[in-house]
Amino acid sequence: MEARVHCAERTLSLLASTYLANAEAVKANVGTVVDTVLSQNLFGYISATGIKAETAKRYDMAVQKWIARINSLATGKTPDMRVAGILLMKQTALQAPAILVDNIAKWTTTVVGLLSKSDMASVTTAALQTVLVFMDVVREVPVMRREIASAQVPRINQAVLALAETSTELAESAIETLMYSAYWFPTLFRPLATKTESLCLRILGDPATKVKTETYKRAAECVAALCAVGGKVAVEDQWFQVVQTTLGTIRRCIEHILCVEDSARESGSNQAFDLPELDGDFIVGMPQAADRIGRMTDLLVALFTRPVNVDVPAPVDGVVRVASRLALAPMLAENSKTPRAEHGIVPMLAPQLYREAIRMLAVLVFSMGCNMYPFLGNVARTIGTINTTSVSSPTTTVALYSLIRLCVERYGYGFVVCLPRDVLSSIIDDTQAQSSRAVKVAADSASGLSTPKKRGSGRSQRQAAQMADEQLSRGHLHVQYTDVVHAALNAVLAILEHTPSVLGTELRTQLDSRVLTLLLLEMVGGTDQPHASRQSDAPYRALLCKCLRASVLSPDPWQKAIVPHALAVFTAGLEDSSGEVRVVCADALLAIDPIVHARLPAQLRAPDTDEGMEAESQVPRLVLGTEAGLSAALAEAHLDSPLTARADNKVSAFEKEEEVDNANKRHKSGSYQAAASAEQDAKSVYQEPAPLQDDSSDSNSNSNSNSNSNSNMRTSFSEDWIKSQDNKDRGTIRQPTYAEPSGTPANPAKPAVSPSQSSSSFAQASSVPEASSAAAKQEAPADGNNGDGDDDIPDIVMEGSDSEDDDV
């Protein structure tokens, strides 16, 4: 902390004594000084704690030296010194409001004195900017607002208003300062409200006053700000009165253009501002009326967009009516029953009148929100009128398409269903970029077709004609994008994203073909454009890709799919030179991927913790109704472990008897190889484990297994089967799930298996009803011949292990 304070003190001393020492140093180093003040916190240690008294004293002395130096510069002899002093005052006030509080009286006197003098424009502009900063800093601190603003703001307002009345060049900055003063200090501004309003209306309505376009806008915003000043009339009443007066002024101008006497003016119902009369010569007066309509439209825009702290009654119906009449004015003048010479000028003013009508409707849509729903039909009809009768003006067309896009984004189908179909057709027609095919044909070749040639010239003549034909067929296409194309594509994009079903199949096909044609030409290099031109066309290519993406995501049910072409375009767009195009194409590919590769949602299932998880993941859980399908599925899975397949009760008696005989033969002979008929099994596939040693001891082991049912060799097929015969009386026999022959009752019993066995066994193809406990205890022959040939066939566990047999 001590070091930072010491560094700030040395920097301030260096700037004041060296860089601002004289006029030449100020002129050369003022930029460096301002950058240093902006980048470093030089005034952040005023009244700081935790530093030594000596350091604090030196820092205070450096600050006082700085203040004295900028005061001296503000009253310097040269304009450069005064500008530097005023700008440094502004930066000091922004970074250290405490310094402004201590020096507000002196600094305000200095700045107001500069405003009152006829100084250079640069000095006056810097003084206006500094005054605005002073008021902004003062209004944020309540104490300063009470003690300083009440004494200094009226002085500032008087000086600024006098400057605005005398200097047309500085009127924009002066009116801006008055506007913010009216917003920030409405009570202190009331004495000057009337004079300020008269000044602004004179700028807006006087044809003799010629100022910049920004000055007109600032004057309109200042009039809107004066509505919040209040006084004898409430704010909402004053605002409504100003709006009505503005609409009345526009009506009078329309009637002047149409050469119609205002009947409402005589009755006094049509209020209007007291403005200078228009020129009597219609050649001069009609353009003045059109310009006044534009200035009044600026005032309407300011009234509907500037913040008001109270609820105001907005005359939406009146504004829509005035906009509709303004759009119909050229048609009314053309179809007038009494043709006049003045009506010949109206077509020249038509584009300007259309633009002002579009601005009125746009500000209503922007500011009123859902309150515009009852008037969407009138808005759509006005748009249709402008689209039908508009003169070929690119600026008007761009404004119209921008309004359509805004309405579609705000109101969706509620607006589009009211829009005439001709407007949609015009939008799609304007999406076509201007193009011309460039063909270079040699002049001498063309003339050679009609002039005689020397020997051997016939061959060269044929070659020249062939080259000309190739150039004609391979001529590159020059595509020229315009602002109209950009506005039309924006409108189309809004329609495809919000109301895609409004476009019919014919319009949709036309739109998709045009968009795809332009993009495919870009992809294959069919356009002959230099690199710089391609960079300037990057926003148009990105917009075309957005339209194509929206069309793919909202397809027309009666139209051929364009997904393959879209995939090719977006894939090629990933290599585009423009980063914006690459981002759009990447997003489009991500959006289209679920359409091309459809996916099912994730399915919930219990986790497998058994050894059968690997085999179960290889065999699909399908309901296989035939023997061939199940055999093929298991054959493709390449399972090496023994499996058990529970089939449904649809196998014939002949197949069951054949399977029982095969099982008995395998048991008696000790052979554990699968029979040849196993591939044609009805509902199961038996994959036997590796056979035991084929010797005479096999029969002994089979006989001993009746007394020693708990032996360790339970992995063998024969021991498991003999064990099931011994355990019949205990009700633990694994009953088969095969169907009984016709006429024979079936008593299937669910095997008593552990949870691990149930999870590793193959899923049953069809449901088999479980038998009762009494049926499970039904006696069976003990001679090992399987009784009736069906009930005693054992199940085969999918993965036969010792742990599984222990659970039985």
Coordinates of N, CA, C and O in Angstrom, one line a residue, residues 248-257 260-273 275 277-278 292:
G248 N -51.9 14.6 -35.5 CA -52.7 15.6 -36.2 C -51.8 16.4 -37.2 O -52.2 16.7 -38.3
T249 N -50.5 16.6 -36.8 CA -49.6 17.2 -37.7 C -49.3 16.4 -39.0 O -49.2 16.9 -40.1
I250 N -49.2 15.1 -38.8 CA -49.0 14.2 -39.9 C -50.2 14.1 -40.8 O -50.1 14.1 -42.1
R251 N -51.4 14.2 -40.2 CA -52.6 14.2 -41.1 C -52.7 15.4 -42.0 O -53.0 15.4 -43.1
R252 N -52.3 16.6 -41.4 CA -52.3 17.8 -42.2 C -51.3 17.7 -43.3 O -51.6 18.2 -44.4
C253 N -50.2 17.1 -43.1 CA -49.2 17.0 -44.2 C -49.7 16.1 -45.3 O -49.5 16.3 -46.5
I254 N -50.4 15.0 -44.9 CA -50.9 14.1 -45.9 C -52.0 14.8 -46.7 O -52.0 14.7 -48.0
E255 N -52.8 15.6 -46.1 CA -53.9 16.3 -46.8 C -53.3 17.4 -47.7 O -53.8 17.7 -48.8
H256 N -52.1 18.0 -47.3 CA -51.5 18.9 -48.2 C -50.9 18.2 -49.4 O -50.9 18.8 -50.5
I257 N -50.4 17.0 -49.3 CA -49.9 16.3 -50.4 C -51.0 15.9 -51.4 O -50.9 15.9 -52.6
V260 N -56.1 18.2 -50.4 CA -57.5 18.0 -49.8 C -57.6 19.0 -48.6 O -56.7 19.0 -47.8
E261 N -58.7 19.7 -48.5 CA -58.9 20.6 -47.4 C -59.3 19.8 -46.2 O -60.0 18.8 -46.3
D262 N -58.7 20.2 -45.1 CA -58.9 19.5 -43.8 C -60.2 20.0 -43.2 O -60.3 21.1 -42.7
S263 N -61.3 19.2 -43.2 CA -62.5 19.6 -42.6 C -62.4 19.6 -41.1 O -63.1 20.3 -40.4
A264 N -61.6 18.7 -40.6 CA -61.4 18.6 -39.1 C -60.7 19.8 -38.6 O -60.8 20.1 -37.4
R265 N -59.9 20.5 -39.4 CA -59.2 21.7 -38.9 C -60.1 22.8 -38.6 O -59.9 23.5 -37.6
E266 N -61.2 22.9 -39.3 CA -62.2 24.0 -39.1 C -62.9 23.7 -37.7 O -63.2 24.7 -37.0
S267 N -63.2 22.5 -37.5 CA -63.9 22.2 -36.2 C -63.0 22.2 -35.0 O -63.4 22.2 -33.9
G268 N -61.7 22.1 -35.3 CA -60.7 22.1 -34.2 C -60.5 20.8 -33.5 O -59.8 20.7 -32.5
S269 N -61.0 19.7 -34.1 CA -60.8 18.4 -33.5 C -59.4 17.8 -33.9 O -58.9 16.9 -33.3
N270 N -58.8 18.3 -35.0 CA -57.5 17.8 -35.4 C -56.4 18.7 -34.9 O -56.1 19.7 -35.5
Q271 N -55.9 18.4 -33.7 CA -54.8 19.2 -33.1 C -53.5 19.0 -33.9 O -53.2 17.9 -34.4
A272 N -52.7 20.1 -33.9 CA -51.4 20.0 -34.6 C -50.5 21.1 -33.9 O -51.0 22.0 -33.3
F273 N -49.2 20.8 -34.1 CA -48.3 21.8 -33.6 C -48.3 23.1 -34.4 O -48.6 23.1 -35.6
L275 N -46.6 25.2 -36.3 CA -45.4 25.2 -37.1 C -45.5 26.2 -38.2 O -46.6 26.6 -38.6
E277 N -45.8 27.7 -41.9 CA -46.6 27.2 -43.0 C -45.6 26.7 -44.1 O -44.5 27.2 -44.3
L278 N -46.1 25.7 -44.9 CA -45.4 25.2 -46.0 C -45.4 26.2 -47.1 O -46.2 27.0 -47.2
R292 N -41.5 16.9 -43.3 CA -42.1 17.2 -42.0 C -42.7 15.9 -41.4 O -42.7 15.6 -40.2

